[in-house]
Amino acid sequence: MTVPESSPDSAAGPTTDGPRSTSLSTDAARQLATTKSEPQMQAITSRWLLKMLPWVDVKGGTYRVNR
C-alpha cells in the first residue's frame, strides 16, 4: 500500500499565483472597528474608592494604602 505524497500547500487550501494579502478587507476592518468589547479599565480600582484610601508617609516618598 502506498500513500500519495501531498504538498504542504494542498492541506492549507487552494493556492494562488499572486502574493498573499496580509491586510484586512474593508468589510473586515469595518466589522472590527464597530465591534463592542468589554471595558478594559473594569478591573482597576474605582475613583471613589481611591479617594477613601489613606496616604502613608514612608522614607522613599508617599504612597496610598490599598487594604
CSV table of C-alpha atoms in Angstrom, one decimal:
chain,number,residue,atom,x,y,z
A,1,MET,CA,0.0,0.0,0.0
A,2,THR,CA,1.4,3.4,-1.0
A,3,VAL,CA,0.4,6.7,0.4
A,4,PRO,CA,0.2,9.6,-2.1
A,5,GLU,CA,2.5,12.5,-1.2
A,6,SER,CA,0.8,15.8,-0.5
A,7,SER,CA,2.4,19.1,-0.6
A,8,PRO,CA,2.0,21.5,2.4
A,9,ASP,CA,0.1,23.9,0.2
A,10,SER,CA,-2.6,21.4,-0.6
A,11,ALA,CA,-3.5,21.0,3.1
A,12,ALA,CA,-3.9,24.7,3.6
A,13,GLY,CA,-6.4,25.2,0.8
A,14,PRO,CA,-6.2,26.5,-2.7
A,15,THR,CA,-3.1,28.3,-3.8
A,16,THR,CA,-2.8,31.5,-5.8
A,17,ASP,CA,-0.1,32.5,-8.1
A,18,GLY,CA,0.0,36.1,-6.8
A,19,PRO,CA,1.3,37.5,-3.5
A,20,ARG,CA,-0.7,36.8,-0.3
A,21,SER,CA,-2.6,39.7,1.1
A,22,THR,CA,-1.7,40.5,4.8
A,23,SER,CA,-4.2,43.3,5.2
A,24,LEU,CA,-7.9,43.1,6.1
A,25,SER,CA,-10.6,43.7,3.6
A,26,THR,CA,-12.7,46.9,4.0
A,27,ASP,CA,-15.6,44.9,5.4
A,28,ALA,CA,-13.5,43.0,7.9
A,29,ALA,CA,-11.9,46.3,9.1
A,30,ARG,CA,-15.3,47.9,9.5
A,31,GLN,CA,-16.5,45.0,11.5
A,32,LEU,CA,-13.5,45.2,13.9
A,33,ALA,CA,-13.9,48.9,14.3
A,34,THR,CA,-17.6,48.7,15.2
A,35,THR,CA,-17.4,45.6,17.4
A,36,LYS,CA,-18.5,46.3,21.0
A,37,SER,CA,-15.9,45.0,23.5
A,38,GLU,CA,-15.7,44.7,27.3
A,39,PRO,CA,-14.4,47.8,29.0
A,40,GLN,CA,-10.6,47.4,29.6
A,41,MET,CA,-10.5,49.6,32.8
A,42,GLN,CA,-13.1,47.4,34.6
A,43,ALA,CA,-10.5,45.6,36.8
A,44,ILE,CA,-8.9,48.9,38.0
A,45,THR,CA,-9.9,50.3,41.4
A,46,SER,CA,-12.7,52.9,41.0
A,47,ARG,CA,-12.1,56.6,41.7
A,48,TRP,CA,-14.4,56.9,44.7
A,49,LEU,CA,-12.5,54.1,46.5
A,50,LEU,CA,-9.2,55.7,45.8
A,51,LYS,CA,-10.4,58.9,47.4
A,52,MET,CA,-11.2,57.0,50.6
A,53,LEU,CA,-7.8,55.2,50.9
A,54,PRO,CA,-5.3,56.8,53.4
A,55,TRP,CA,-2.0,58.2,52.4
A,56,VAL,CA,1.1,56.9,54.2
A,57,ASP,CA,4.4,58.7,54.6
A,58,VAL,CA,7.5,56.5,54.1
A,59,LYS,CA,11.2,57.0,53.8
A,60,GLY,CA,11.2,56.9,50.0
A,61,GLY,CA,8.1,59.1,49.4
A,62,THR,CA,4.4,58.8,49.8
A,63,TYR,CA,2.1,56.0,48.7
A,64,ARG,CA,-1.5,55.1,49.1
A,65,VAL,CA,-2.5,52.0,51.2
A,66,ASN,CA,-4.9,49.7,49.4
A,67,ARG,CA,-6.2,47.3,52.1
